[in-house]
Amino acid sequence: MASELMWPYVIYEENPSVEGFLKWAQNQTDHTFRLKYEQTFIYLQAIINFRTGVRFNRPSLKFATRRMFAPIWSAQRHPIYRLIEIADEEQMLRLRPEIRNLIQERVVTSRSKLSNQHQGHDTILEEINKSLKSLIPLVPSQRHWEIAARNCTNFSKLRTNIFNIIGYSESEANEPRTRPGFTAESRRFRVQIRKTQFVNPNADNRIFQNLGRELTLSEQMIRFSEIASMKRNEFIKATLIKKTPLGIWHPIPITCDEAELQGSESSLKKSEILSIINSLIPSLGDLDRLRFRGLSNKSREDLVNILQEVRNILAENKISTSEE
């Protein structure tokens, strides 16, 4: 995508340069180009910077990237990440400077003692959690977790010794990781982008649509970063300063259809919102369904927030299912 964003500039400029491209890109008014430019050179680069900051133990790069990416949590369906990010910011502000600096210096760990192989603590905990799960029953009790956690090292050694004795090898550890054919897929993708003139700001009859041209993107997507930052600021003020609920919250609609749906819901009656929620609840898991009881006693504003929360859960479940 980065190459395709630069391609229109290269073919129309006699003496292309990095500085010239940056100046040219900032002057473009085409909404599709500006959106993809922002996604590629700001948010995607932020993810790359974050991974670099973790791997090479560069706390300043890691924290700068988190701050850059933070508005995304308020822009889309990430209410839990939004709370975590604000809570972490508040905690860091309340700490003494020397303690805060110590945390920043130790925010990642290299268990191999190699300078270019650091890991985030959440990744390390996930690996430990995965090891513990291999030592407990499929439906464990709290007692099982406690026993496994206290004796994890000894159990792991015993498990390895038994496997060696019986000649058993775990397939997951020995199977090579498969990687998709990135080069071939990338070339096909670039051909499609260039054929449709998707990110060419100089193409005629440009419409703010997705790559397949079947969906028209919302006007809010044009101001995505601006609205995302505004939503984050509102959430910070409500949570840390006013100490009051934020009220009705909606993610930034991606398509015009989503924008129209949000607009129509703002005029719905309480009974109509409750009916929509009740129609979606059967699609939730057992634990999630238990959370949404006695809704008839809720206010209209609470029901709007609950409706959005239910949709967030369904969207996350859909993503998890597709990844599996």
Coordinates of C-alpha atoms in Angstrom, one line a residue, residues 66-294:
R66 CA 0.7 4.0 22.5
R67 CA -0.2 7.7 22.8
M68 CA -0.5 8.0 19.0
F69 CA -2.7 4.9 18.7
A70 CA -4.9 5.7 21.8
P71 CA -7.7 7.6 19.9
I72 CA -8.5 4.4 18.0
W73 CA -9.9 2.8 21.2
S74 CA -12.4 5.7 21.4
A75 CA -13.2 5.6 17.7
Q76 CA -14.2 2.0 17.2
R77 CA -15.6 -0.9 19.2
H78 CA -12.9 -1.1 21.9
P79 CA -14.5 0.0 25.2
I80 CA -12.3 -2.2 27.4
Y81 CA -9.0 -1.0 25.8
R82 CA -10.2 2.5 26.2
L83 CA -10.7 2.0 29.9
I84 CA -7.4 0.2 30.3
E85 CA -5.5 3.0 28.4
I86 CA -7.0 5.8 30.6
A87 CA -6.6 3.9 33.8
D88 CA -2.9 3.2 32.9
E89 CA -2.4 6.9 32.2
E90 CA -4.0 7.9 35.5
Q91 CA -1.9 5.4 37.4
M92 CA 1.4 6.6 35.8
L93 CA 0.5 10.3 36.6
R94 CA -0.1 9.4 40.3
L95 CA 3.2 7.6 40.7
R96 CA 6.4 9.2 42.0
P97 CA 8.8 10.2 39.3
E98 CA 11.5 7.7 40.3
I99 CA 9.0 4.9 40.3
R100 CA 7.5 6.0 37.0
N101 CA 10.9 6.0 35.4
L102 CA 11.7 2.6 36.8
I103 CA 8.5 1.2 35.3
Q104 CA 9.3 2.7 31.9
E105 CA 12.8 1.3 32.0
R106 CA 11.5 -2.2 32.9
V107 CA 8.4 -2.2 30.7
V108 CA 9.8 -5.1 28.6
T109 CA 12.0 -8.1 29.5
S110 CA 14.6 -10.2 27.7
R111 CA 14.5 -13.7 29.1
S112 CA 17.1 -14.8 26.6
K113 CA 19.4 -11.9 27.7
L114 CA 19.8 -10.9 24.0
S115 CA 19.5 -7.2 23.3
N116 CA 17.2 -7.6 20.3
Q117 CA 14.8 -10.2 21.8
H118 CA 12.8 -8.4 24.4
Q119 CA 9.1 -9.2 25.0
G120 CA 6.2 -7.4 26.5
H121 CA 5.1 -8.6 29.9
D122 CA 1.6 -9.4 28.6
T123 CA 3.1 -11.7 26.0
I124 CA 5.2 -13.4 28.7
L125 CA 2.2 -13.9 30.9
E126 CA 0.2 -15.3 28.0
E127 CA 3.0 -17.9 27.4
I128 CA 3.0 -18.8 31.1
N129 CA -0.8 -19.0 31.0
K130 CA -0.6 -21.4 28.0
S131 CA 1.8 -23.6 29.8
L132 CA -0.5 -23.7 32.9
K133 CA -3.5 -24.7 30.7
S134 CA -1.5 -27.8 29.5
L135 CA -1.2 -28.9 33.2
I136 CA -4.9 -28.7 34.3
P137 CA -8.2 -30.3 33.3
L138 CA -10.4 -28.9 30.5
V139 CA -12.8 -27.6 33.1
P140 CA -10.5 -26.5 36.0
S141 CA -11.4 -25.3 39.4
Q142 CA -9.6 -22.6 41.4
R143 CA -7.8 -25.3 43.2
H144 CA -6.4 -26.7 40.0
W145 CA -5.1 -23.3 39.0
E146 CA -3.4 -22.8 42.3
I147 CA -1.7 -26.2 42.2
A148 CA -0.5 -25.7 38.7
A149 CA 0.8 -22.2 39.3
R150 CA 2.8 -23.2 42.4
N151 CA 4.4 -26.2 40.8
C152 CA 4.6 -25.1 37.2
T153 CA 8.3 -25.6 36.8
N154 CA 8.4 -29.1 38.4
F155 CA 5.3 -30.2 36.5
S156 CA 6.7 -29.0 33.2
K157 CA 10.0 -30.9 33.8
L158 CA 8.1 -34.1 34.9
R159 CA 5.9 -33.8 31.8
T160 CA 8.9 -33.4 29.5
N161 CA 10.7 -36.4 31.1
I162 CA 7.6 -38.6 30.7
F163 CA 7.2 -37.6 27.1
N164 CA 10.9 -38.4 26.4
I165 CA 10.6 -41.8 28.1
I166 CA 7.5 -42.9 26.0
G167 CA 8.9 -41.3 22.8
Y168 CA 6.1 -38.8 22.4
S169 CA 6.6 -35.4 20.9
E170 CA 4.2 -32.5 20.9
S171 CA 3.2 -31.7 17.4
E172 CA 2.7 -28.0 18.1
A173 CA 6.3 -27.5 19.2
N174 CA 7.8 -29.5 16.3
E175 CA 5.6 -28.4 13.4
P176 CA 7.2 -25.6 11.3
R177 CA 5.2 -22.4 11.2
T178 CA 3.5 -21.9 7.9
R179 CA 3.5 -18.4 6.3
P180 CA 1.4 -17.3 3.4
G181 CA 3.0 -16.4 0.1
F182 CA 3.3 -12.7 0.9
T183 CA 5.1 -11.8 -2.3
A184 CA 2.6 -13.3 -4.7
E185 CA -0.4 -12.0 -2.7
S186 CA 1.1 -8.5 -2.4
R187 CA 1.7 -8.4 -6.2
R188 CA -1.9 -9.4 -6.9
F189 CA -3.2 -6.9 -4.4
R190 CA -1.1 -4.1 -6.0
V191 CA -2.4 -5.0 -9.5
Q192 CA -6.0 -4.7 -8.2
I193 CA -5.3 -1.4 -6.5
R194 CA -3.6 0.1 -9.6
K195 CA -6.2 -1.3 -12.0
T196 CA -9.1 0.4 -10.1
Q197 CA -7.1 3.6 -9.4
F198 CA -8.1 3.2 -5.8
V199 CA -5.6 5.5 -4.2
N200 CA -4.8 7.7 -7.3
P201 CA -5.9 11.3 -6.4
N202 CA -5.6 12.3 -10.0
A203 CA -8.2 9.8 -11.3
D204 CA -11.5 11.1 -12.6
N205 CA -14.9 10.6 -11.0
R206 CA -13.5 9.8 -7.6
I207 CA -16.1 8.6 -5.0
F208 CA -15.4 8.0 -1.3
Q209 CA -15.9 4.2 -1.5
N210 CA -14.2 0.9 -0.5
L211 CA -12.0 -1.0 -2.8
G212 CA -14.8 -3.2 -4.1
R213 CA -16.9 0.0 -4.9
E214 CA -20.0 -1.6 -3.3
L215 CA -20.0 0.5 -0.2
T216 CA -19.9 4.3 0.2
L217 CA -17.8 5.4 3.2
S218 CA -19.3 7.8 5.7
E219 CA -18.5 11.4 6.0
Q220 CA -17.3 10.8 9.5
M221 CA -14.4 8.7 8.0
I222 CA -13.1 11.8 6.3
R223 CA -12.5 13.3 9.7
F224 CA -11.6 10.0 11.4
S225 CA -8.5 11.1 13.4
E226 CA -10.1 14.4 14.4
I227 CA -13.3 12.7 15.7
A228 CA -11.3 10.0 17.4
S229 CA -9.1 12.4 19.3
M230 CA -12.2 14.4 20.2
K231 CA -14.0 11.3 21.6
R232 CA -10.9 10.4 23.6
N233 CA -10.7 13.9 25.1
E234 CA -14.4 13.7 26.1
F235 CA -13.8 10.4 27.7
I236 CA -10.8 11.6 29.7
K237 CA -12.7 14.6 30.9
A238 CA -15.7 12.6 32.0
T239 CA -13.7 9.8 33.6
L240 CA -10.9 11.7 35.3
I241 CA -12.2 15.2 35.9
K242 CA -16.0 15.3 36.1
K243 CA -16.2 11.7 37.4
T244 CA -19.5 11.2 35.6
P245 CA -20.7 8.7 33.0
L246 CA -19.9 9.7 29.4
G247 CA -23.5 9.1 28.2
I248 CA -24.4 7.7 24.8
W249 CA -21.4 6.5 22.9
H250 CA -21.2 5.4 19.3
P251 CA -18.2 4.2 17.3
I252 CA -17.3 6.2 14.2
P253 CA -19.5 4.7 11.4
I254 CA -17.5 3.3 8.5
T255 CA -20.2 3.3 5.9
C256 CA -23.1 5.5 5.0
D257 CA -25.5 2.7 6.0
E258 CA -24.0 2.6 9.5
A259 CA -24.2 6.4 9.8
E260 CA -27.9 6.3 8.8
L261 CA -28.5 3.5 11.4
Q262 CA -27.0 5.6 14.2
G263 CA -29.0 8.6 13.2
S264 CA -32.3 6.6 13.1
E265 CA -31.6 5.0 16.6
S266 CA -31.3 8.5 18.1
S267 CA -35.1 8.9 17.5
L268 CA -36.1 5.5 18.7
K269 CA -38.4 5.1 21.7
K270 CA -37.4 3.1 24.8
S271 CA -39.6 0.2 24.0
E272 CA -38.2 0.0 20.4
I273 CA -34.6 0.0 21.7
L274 CA -35.5 -2.7 24.3
S275 CA -37.0 -4.8 21.5
I276 CA -33.8 -4.6 19.4
I277 CA -31.7 -5.6 22.4
N278 CA -34.0 -8.6 23.1
S279 CA -33.7 -9.7 19.5
L280 CA -29.8 -9.7 19.7
I281 CA -29.4 -11.3 23.2
P282 CA -30.1 -14.9 22.0
S283 CA -27.0 -14.7 19.8
L284 CA -24.8 -14.1 22.8
G285 CA -23.0 -16.7 24.9
D286 CA -24.4 -18.0 28.2
L287 CA -22.2 -15.8 30.4
D288 CA -23.0 -12.7 28.4
R289 CA -26.7 -13.3 28.4
L290 CA -26.7 -13.4 32.2
R291 CA -25.4 -9.8 32.2
F292 CA -28.4 -8.4 30.4
R293 CA -31.3 -9.1 32.7
G294 CA -34.0 -6.7 34.1

